[in-house]
PDB file of C-alpha atoms and ligand atoms in Angstrom:
ATOM      1  CA  MET A   1      62.072  24.460-158.375  1.00 68.00           C
ATOM      2  CA  THR A   2      62.210  24.724-154.543  1.00 83.00           C
ATOM      3  CA  VAL A   3      59.535  26.744-153.101  1.00 92.00           C
ATOM      4  CA  HIS A   4      60.235  29.488-150.405  1.00 95.00           C
ATOM      5  CA  LYS A   5      58.630  28.362-147.264  1.00 98.00           C
ATOM      6  CA  THR A   6      57.479  31.164-144.802  1.00 98.00           C
ATOM      7  CA  PRO A   7      57.766  30.052-141.088  1.00 98.00           C
ATOM      8  CA  ILE A   8      54.361  30.273-139.592  1.00 98.00           C
ATOM      9  CA  ALA A   9      53.006  29.924-136.113  1.00 98.00           C
ATOM     10  CA  ILE A  10      49.476  28.399-135.695  1.00 99.00           C
ATOM     11  CA  LEU A  11      47.684  29.678-132.399  1.00 98.00           C
ATOM     12  CA  ILE A  12      45.137  27.278-130.998  1.00 98.00           C
ATOM     13  CA  SER A  13      43.018  26.853-127.807  1.00 98.00           C
ATOM     14  CA  GLY A  14      41.508  23.340-128.526  1.00 97.00           C
ATOM     15  CA  ARG A  15      41.199  20.052-130.482  1.00 96.00           C
ATOM     16  CA  GLY A  16      43.190  21.794-133.439  1.00 98.00           C
ATOM     17  CA  SER A  17      41.606  20.172-136.508  1.00 98.00           C
ATOM     18  CA  ASN A  18      42.343  23.269-138.669  1.00 98.00           C
ATOM     19  CA  MET A  19      45.860  23.158-137.149  1.00 98.00           C
ATOM     20  CA  ARG A  20      46.260  19.599-138.478  1.00 98.00           C
ATOM     21  CA  SER A  21      44.943  20.464-142.225  1.00 98.00           C
ATOM     22  CA  LEU A  22      47.602  23.402-141.842  1.00 98.00           C
ATOM     23  CA  ILE A  23      50.301  20.966-140.726  1.00 98.00           C
ATOM     24  CA  GLU A  24      49.727  18.508-143.452  1.00 98.00           C
ATOM     25  CA  ALA A  25      49.758  21.182-146.243  1.00 98.00           C
ATOM     26  CA  CYS A  26      53.067  22.472-144.638  1.00 98.00           C
ATOM     27  CA  ALA A  27      54.502  18.896-144.912  1.00 97.00           C
ATOM     28  CA  GLN A  28      54.195  19.159-148.671  1.00 97.00           C
ATOM     29  CA  PRO A  29      57.307  20.159-150.427  1.00 96.00           C
ATOM     30  CA  ASP A  30      55.585  22.605-152.684  1.00 95.00           C
ATOM     31  CA  PHE A  31      53.754  24.389-150.268  1.00 96.00           C
ATOM     32  CA  PRO A  32      55.085  27.834-149.461  1.00 96.00           C
ATOM     33  CA  ALA A  33      55.023  27.681-145.564  1.00 98.00           C
ATOM     34  CA  SER A  34      56.400  25.573-142.735  1.00 98.00           C
ATOM     35  CA  VAL A  35      55.257  25.241-139.106  1.00 98.00           C
ATOM     36  CA  ALA A  36      57.878  26.948-136.902  1.00 98.00           C
ATOM     37  CA  LEU A  37      55.810  26.817-133.756  1.00 98.00           C
ATOM     38  CA  VAL A  38      52.362  25.829-132.370  1.00 98.00           C
ATOM     39  CA  LEU A  39      51.164  28.072-129.475  1.00 98.00           C
ATOM     40  CA  SER A  40      48.267  27.547-127.166  1.00 98.00           C
ATOM     41  CA  ASN A  41      46.697  29.763-124.277  1.00 98.00           C
ATOM     42  CA  LYS A  42      45.814  26.360-122.770  1.00 98.00           C
ATOM     43  CA  GLU A  43      48.266  23.664-121.635  1.00 97.00           C
ATOM     44  CA  ASP A  44      45.760  20.842-122.068  1.00 97.00           C
ATOM     45  CA  ALA A  45      44.702  21.869-125.623  1.00 97.00           C
ATOM     46  CA  ALA A  46      44.440  18.550-127.494  1.00 97.00           C
ATOM     47  CA  GLY A  47      46.094  19.972-130.494  1.00 97.00           C
ATOM     48  CA  LEU A  48      49.451  20.542-128.565  1.00 98.00           C
ATOM     49  CA  GLU A  49      49.898  16.809-128.225  1.00 97.00           C
ATOM     50  CA  TYR A  50      49.161  16.202-131.878  1.00 97.00           C
ATOM     51  CA  ALA A  51      51.656  18.816-132.946  1.00 98.00           C
ATOM     52  CA  ARG A  52      54.316  17.283-130.696  1.00 98.00           C
ATOM     53  CA  GLU A  53      53.711  13.804-132.130  1.00 97.00           C
ATOM     54  CA  ALA A  54      54.119  15.319-135.480  1.00 97.00           C
ATOM     55  CA  GLY A  55      57.593  16.480-134.366  1.00 98.00           C
ATOM     56  CA  LEU A  56      56.810  20.270-134.141  1.00 98.00           C
ATOM     57  CA  ARG A  57      57.707  22.840-131.458  1.00 98.00           C
ATOM     58  CA  ALA A  58      54.349  23.022-129.494  1.00 98.00           C
ATOM     59  CA  GLU A  59      54.112  25.112-126.373  1.00 98.00           C
ATOM     60  CA  ALA A  60      51.551  26.658-124.144  1.00 98.00           C
ATOM     61  CA  ILE A  61      51.488  30.148-122.846  1.00 98.00           C
ATOM     62  CA  PRO A  62      48.502  30.093-120.297  1.00 98.00           C
ATOM     63  CA  HIS A  63      46.576  33.227-120.279  1.00 97.00           C
ATOM     64  CA  ARG A  64      45.453  32.536-116.679  1.00 96.00           C
ATOM     65  CA  LEU A  65      49.119  33.429-115.576  1.00 97.00           C
ATOM     66  CA  PHE A  66      48.482  37.043-116.741  1.00 97.00           C
ATOM     67  CA  GLY A  67      45.263  37.580-114.745  1.00 96.00           C
ATOM     68  CA  LYS A  68      43.118  40.245-116.458  1.00 95.00           C
ATOM     69  CA  ASP A  69      46.045  41.704-118.346  1.00 97.00           C
ATOM     70  CA  ARG A  70      45.576  40.529-121.840  1.00 97.00           C
ATOM     71  CA  GLU A  71      48.372  42.872-123.301  1.00 97.00           C
ATOM     72  CA  ALA A  72      50.842  41.197-120.919  1.00 98.00           C
ATOM     73  CA  HIS A  73      49.822  37.797-122.157  1.00 98.00           C
ATOM     74  CA  GLU A  74      50.076  38.943-125.934  1.00 98.00           C
ATOM     75  CA  ARG A  75      53.613  40.518-125.261  1.00 98.00           C
ATOM     76  CA  ALA A  76      54.777  37.012-123.931  1.00 98.00           C
ATOM     77  CA  ILE A  77      53.105  35.604-127.251  1.00 98.00           C
ATOM     78  CA  ASP A  78      54.834  37.952-129.449  1.00 98.00           C
ATOM     79  CA  ALA A  79      58.111  37.443-127.719  1.00 98.00           C
ATOM     80  CA  ARG A  80      57.874  33.748-128.347  1.00 98.00           C
ATOM     81  CA  LEU A  81      56.860  34.096-131.863  1.00 98.00           C
ATOM     82  CA  LYS A  82      59.896  36.368-132.668  1.00 98.00           C
ATOM     83  CA  GLU A  83      62.215  34.151-130.766  1.00 98.00           C
ATOM     84  CA  ALA A  84      61.119  31.159-133.131  1.00 98.00           C
ATOM     85  CA  GLY A  85      61.656  33.127-136.191  1.00 98.00           C
ATOM     86  CA  VAL A  86      58.059  33.249-137.047  1.00 98.00           C
ATOM     87  CA  GLU A  87      56.975  35.460-139.846  1.00 98.00           C
ATOM     88  CA  PHE A  88      53.287  34.664-140.438  1.00 98.00           C
ATOM     89  CA  VAL A  89      50.593  33.701-137.868  1.00 98.00           C
ATOM     90  CA  CYS A  90      47.424  31.607-138.495  1.00 98.00           C
ATOM     91  CA  LEU A  91      44.867  31.703-135.675  1.00 98.00           C
ATOM     92  CA  ALA A  92      42.981  28.388-135.674  1.00 98.00           C
ATOM     93  CA  GLY A  93      40.396  27.944-132.904  1.00 97.00           C
ATOM     94  CA  TYR A  94      42.292  30.539-130.979  1.00 98.00           C
ATOM     95  CA  MET A  95      39.605  31.596-128.178  1.00 95.00           C
ATOM     96  CA  ARG A  96      40.940  34.870-127.052  1.00 95.00           C
ATOM     97  CA  LEU A  97      39.940  38.283-127.848  1.00 93.00           C
ATOM     98  CA  LEU A  98      42.970  40.052-129.135  1.00 96.00           C
ATOM     99  CA  THR A  99      43.963  43.648-128.388  1.00 97.00           C
ATOM    100  CA  PRO A 100      45.462  46.013-130.636  1.00 97.00           C
ATOM    101  CA  PHE A 101      48.876  45.339-129.370  1.00 98.00           C
ATOM    102  CA  LEU A 102      49.034  42.191-131.079  1.00 98.00           C
ATOM    103  CA  THR A 103      46.743  42.922-134.079  1.00 98.00           C
ATOM    104  CA  ASP A 104      49.015  45.944-134.857  1.00 97.00           C
ATOM    105  CA  ALA A 105      52.185  44.083-134.268  1.00 98.00           C
ATOM    106  CA  TRP A 106      51.066  41.455-136.679  1.00 98.00           C
ATOM    107  CA  LYS A 107      49.203  43.625-139.013  1.00 97.00           C
ATOM    108  CA  GLY A 108      48.938  42.091-142.599  1.00 95.00           C
ATOM    109  CA  ARG A 109      50.734  38.876-141.300  1.00 97.00           C
ATOM    110  CA  MET A 110      47.926  37.306-139.019  1.00 98.00           C
ATOM    111  CA  ILE A 111      45.021  35.392-140.417  1.00 98.00           C
ATOM    112  CA  ASN A 112      42.020  33.478-138.896  1.00 98.00           C
ATOM    113  CA  ILE A 113      39.329  31.091-139.867  1.00 98.00           C
ATOM    114  CA  HIS A 114      35.739  31.790-138.841  1.00 98.00           C
ATOM    115  CA  PRO A 115      32.867  29.399-139.152  1.00 98.00           C
ATOM    116  CA  SER A 116      30.450  31.719-140.925  1.00 98.00           C
ATOM    117  CA  LEU A 117      30.070  33.425-144.031  1.00 98.00           C
ATOM    118  CA  LEU A 118      31.159  36.675-142.799  1.00 98.00           C
ATOM    119  CA  PRO A 119      30.044  39.460-142.246  1.00 98.00           C
ATOM    120  CA  LEU A 120      27.090  37.276-141.135  1.00 98.00           C
ATOM    121  CA  PHE A 121      27.366  35.645-137.631  1.00 98.00           C
ATOM    122  CA  PRO A 122      30.657  37.074-136.248  1.00 97.00           C
ATOM    123  CA  GLY A 123      31.431  35.830-132.716  1.00 96.00           C
ATOM    124  CA  THR A 124      30.289  32.540-131.290  1.00 96.00           C
ATOM    125  CA  HIS A 125      27.544  30.070-131.660  1.00 98.00           C
ATOM    126  CA  THR A 126      27.641  30.615-135.447  1.00 98.00           C
ATOM    127  CA  HIS A 127      25.826  27.267-136.650  1.00 98.00           C
ATOM    128  CA  GLU A 128      22.958  27.824-134.091  1.00 98.00           C
ATOM    129  CA  ARG A 129      22.712  31.455-135.353  1.00 98.00           C
ATOM    130  CA  ALA A 130      22.552  30.147-138.942  1.00 98.00           C
ATOM    131  CA  LEU A 131      19.919  27.612-138.301  1.00 98.00           C
ATOM    132  CA  GLU A 132      17.726  30.205-136.370  1.00 98.00           C
ATOM    133  CA  ALA A 133      18.107  32.834-139.108  1.00 98.00           C
ATOM    134  CA  GLY A 134      16.881  30.358-141.640  1.00 98.00           C
ATOM    135  CA  VAL A 135      19.584  30.879-144.073  1.00 98.00           C
ATOM    136  CA  ARG A 136      19.899  28.143-146.859  1.00 97.00           C
ATOM    137  CA  ILE A 137      23.643  28.677-147.516  1.00 98.00           C
ATOM    138  CA  HIS A 138      26.243  28.847-144.531  1.00 98.00           C
ATOM    139  CA  GLY A 139      29.931  28.331-144.489  1.00 98.00           C
ATOM    140  CA  CYS A 140      33.261  29.617-143.355  1.00 98.00           C
ATOM    141  CA  THR A 141      35.702  32.390-143.835  1.00 98.00           C
ATOM    142  CA  VAL A 142      39.445  32.974-143.732  1.00 97.00           C
ATOM    143  CA  HIS A 143      40.123  36.519-143.332  1.00 98.00           C
ATOM    144  CA  HIS A 144      42.892  38.978-142.121  1.00 97.00           C
ATOM    145  CA  VAL A 145      42.905  39.826-138.458  1.00 98.00           C
ATOM    146  CA  THR A 146      42.257  43.306-137.439  1.00 97.00           C
ATOM    147  CA  ALA A 147      41.319  45.208-134.116  1.00 93.00           C
ATOM    148  CA  GLY A 148      37.627  44.551-134.724  1.00 92.00           C
ATOM    149  CA  MET A 149      36.566  40.942-133.899  1.00 91.00           C
ATOM    150  CA  ASP A 150      35.830  38.987-137.056  1.00 94.00           C
ATOM    151  CA  GLU A 151      36.156  42.085-139.266  1.00 95.00           C
ATOM    152  CA  GLY A 152      39.270  41.913-141.138  1.00 96.00           C
ATOM    153  CA  PRO A 153      39.339  41.877-144.994  1.00 96.00           C
ATOM    154  CA  ILE A 154      38.273  38.441-146.477  1.00 96.00           C
ATOM    155  CA  ILE A 155      40.772  36.259-148.186  1.00 95.00           C
ATOM    156  CA  GLY A 156      38.578  33.323-149.054  1.00 94.00           C
ATOM    157  CA  GLN A 157      35.180  31.691-148.337  1.00 96.00           C
ATOM    158  CA  ALA A 158      33.866  28.231-148.781  1.00 96.00           C
ATOM    159  CA  ALA A 159      29.905  27.590-148.751  1.00 97.00           C
ATOM    160  CA  VAL A 160      27.785  24.598-147.829  1.00 97.00           C
ATOM    161  CA  PRO A 161      23.939  24.176-147.968  1.00 97.00           C
ATOM    162  CA  VAL A 162      21.936  24.142-145.011  1.00 98.00           C
ATOM    163  CA  LEU A 163      19.573  21.076-145.331  1.00 96.00           C
ATOM    164  CA  SER A 164      16.085  21.310-143.760  1.00 94.00           C
ATOM    165  CA  ASP A 165      16.611  18.815-141.245  1.00 96.00           C
ATOM    166  CA  ASP A 166      19.938  19.814-139.929  1.00 98.00           C
ATOM    167  CA  THR A 167      21.102  19.606-136.462  1.00 98.00           C
ATOM    168  CA  VAL A 168      23.658  22.197-135.229  1.00 98.00           C
ATOM    169  CA  ASP A 169      26.229  19.279-135.082  1.00 98.00           C
ATOM    170  CA  GLU A 170      25.451  18.075-138.529  1.00 98.00           C
ATOM    171  CA  LEU A 171      25.775  21.602-139.928  1.00 98.00           C
ATOM    172  CA  ALA A 172      29.040  22.253-137.838  1.00 98.00           C
ATOM    173  CA  ALA A 173      30.598  19.142-139.443  1.00 98.00           C
ATOM    174  CA  ARG A 174      29.630  20.085-142.970  1.00 98.00           C
ATOM    175  CA  VAL A 175      31.255  23.514-142.454  1.00 98.00           C
ATOM    176  CA  LEU A 176      34.492  21.802-140.668  1.00 98.00           C
ATOM    177  CA  GLU A 177      35.042  19.767-143.606  1.00 97.00           C
ATOM    178  CA  GLN A 178      35.274  22.709-145.771  1.00 97.00           C
ATOM    179  CA  GLU A 179      37.295  24.725-143.281  1.00 98.00           C
ATOM    180  CA  HIS A 180      40.046  22.206-143.644  1.00 97.00           C
ATOM    181  CA  VAL A 181      40.024  22.581-147.440  1.00 96.00           C
ATOM    182  CA  LEU A 182      39.956  26.402-147.366  1.00 96.00           C
ATOM    183  CA  TYR A 183      42.329  27.397-144.764  1.00 97.00           C
ATOM    184  CA  PRO A 184      45.406  25.982-146.600  1.00 97.00           C
ATOM    185  CA  MET A 185      44.204  27.349-149.968  1.00 95.00           C
ATOM    186  CA  ALA A 186      43.780  30.877-148.367  1.00 95.00           C
ATOM    187  CA  LEU A 187      47.190  30.788-146.652  1.00 97.00           C
ATOM    188  CA  LYS A 188      48.718  29.704-149.871  1.00 95.00           C
ATOM    189  CA  LYS A 189      46.909  32.589-151.819  1.00 94.00           C
ATOM    190  CA  ILE A 190      48.139  35.232-149.165  1.00 95.00           C
ATOM    191  CA  LEU A 191      51.717  33.987-149.063  1.00 96.00           C
ATOM    192  CA  THR A 192      52.202  33.676-152.764  1.00 93.00           C
ATOM    193  CA  ASP A 193      49.241  35.581-154.450  1.00 79.00           C
ATOM    194  CA  GLU A 194      48.368  32.474-156.251  1.00 67.00           C
ATOM    195  CA  GLY A 195      45.054  31.350-154.957  1.00 61.00           C
ATOM    196  CA  LEU A 196      42.991  29.133-157.296  1.00 57.00           C
ATOM    197  CA  PRO A 197      41.933  31.468-159.869  1.00 60.00           C
ATOM    198  CA  ILE A 198      38.055  31.105-160.105  1.00 59.00           C
ATOM    199  CA  ARG A 199      37.111  31.246-163.636  1.00 63.00           C
ATOM    200  CA  ALA A 200      34.501  28.604-163.900  1.00 66.00           C
ATOM    201  CA  TYR A 201      32.008  27.940-161.182  1.00 72.00           C
ATOM    202  CA  LYS A 202      28.867  26.306-160.380  1.00 77.00           C
ATOM    203  CA  ALA A 203      26.293  28.210-158.315  1.00 82.00           C
ATOM    204  CA  LEU A 204      25.241  26.896-155.105  1.00 85.00           C
ATOM    205  CA  ILE A 205      21.475  27.126-155.146  1.00 87.00           C
ATOM    206  CA  VAL A 206      19.441  25.749-152.176  1.00 86.00           C
ATOM    207  CA  THR A 207      15.683  26.065-151.820  1.00 83.00           C
TER     208      THR A 207
HETATM  209  C1  LIG B   1      36.655  26.027-135.911  1.00 60.36           C
HETATM  210  O1  LIG B   1      35.217  25.977-136.295  1.00 60.36           O
HETATM  211  C2  LIG B   1      37.212  27.627-136.403  1.00 60.36           C
HETATM  212  O2  LIG B   1      36.480  28.093-137.653  1.00 60.36           O
HETATM  213  C3  LIG B   1      36.921  28.395-135.217  1.00 60.36           C
HETATM  214  O3  LIG B   1      37.061  27.449-134.115  1.00 60.36           O
HETATM  215  C4  LIG B   1      36.906  26.281-134.492  1.00 60.36           C
HETATM  216  C5  LIG B   1      38.071  25.416-134.065  1.00 60.36           C
HETATM  217  O4  LIG B   1      38.271  24.048-134.431  1.00 60.36           O
HETATM  218  N1  LIG B   1      37.527  29.420-135.196  1.00 60.36           N
HETATM  219  P1  LIG B   1      39.352  23.233-134.462  1.00 60.36           P
HETATM  220  O5  LIG B   1      40.081  23.417-133.027  1.00 60.36           O
HETATM  221  O6  LIG B   1      40.405  23.625-135.636  1.00 60.36           O
HETATM  222  O7  LIG B   1      39.129  21.819-134.704  1.00 60.36           O
END
């Protein structure tokens, strides 16, 4: 049985490790998405080079060309997405605040990965803040994108322990490893309504 592949765009600003995990998932014949376009707001985003080497269309629409006019930048992005036949958008380390123009235009068809267990620690520096708060469990969230930053409905989460001697980098690396597992799973769930049914579980208890 051939699976229907929804054409997606991945929006990045930097190294693009989550983008890579999505590209790898999309390369599987039974994964319900294909990468139609990788877009960045920065020409020098390292992820663009990786995507091009993978044979994908990967382009930049630099936000600096639009000055302070965020919506004009988003209109250019929206036009490129449509022109590439994109039907669903994954933000993966895309470091721009979005205006209601783009969140409304892609409502229900745009998701993001965030490096914390939302609603804890929206915004930046999530790992530092988790260590400061003394939480013993931390993680990442894939959620729908809405006008409020990091506020959209949650699709999936992955949790990791916070170890007593963790540095920010160690904790970030532990979370990132799970981001790479979670993001393709959450995308599959949202495109097919077939996430992994969680009927058996082990609690993550950290003291
Ligand atoms: C990830 O931690 C992601 O959760 C956050 O930004 C980071 C991007 O990393 N939104 P990468 O570019 O995917 O490696």
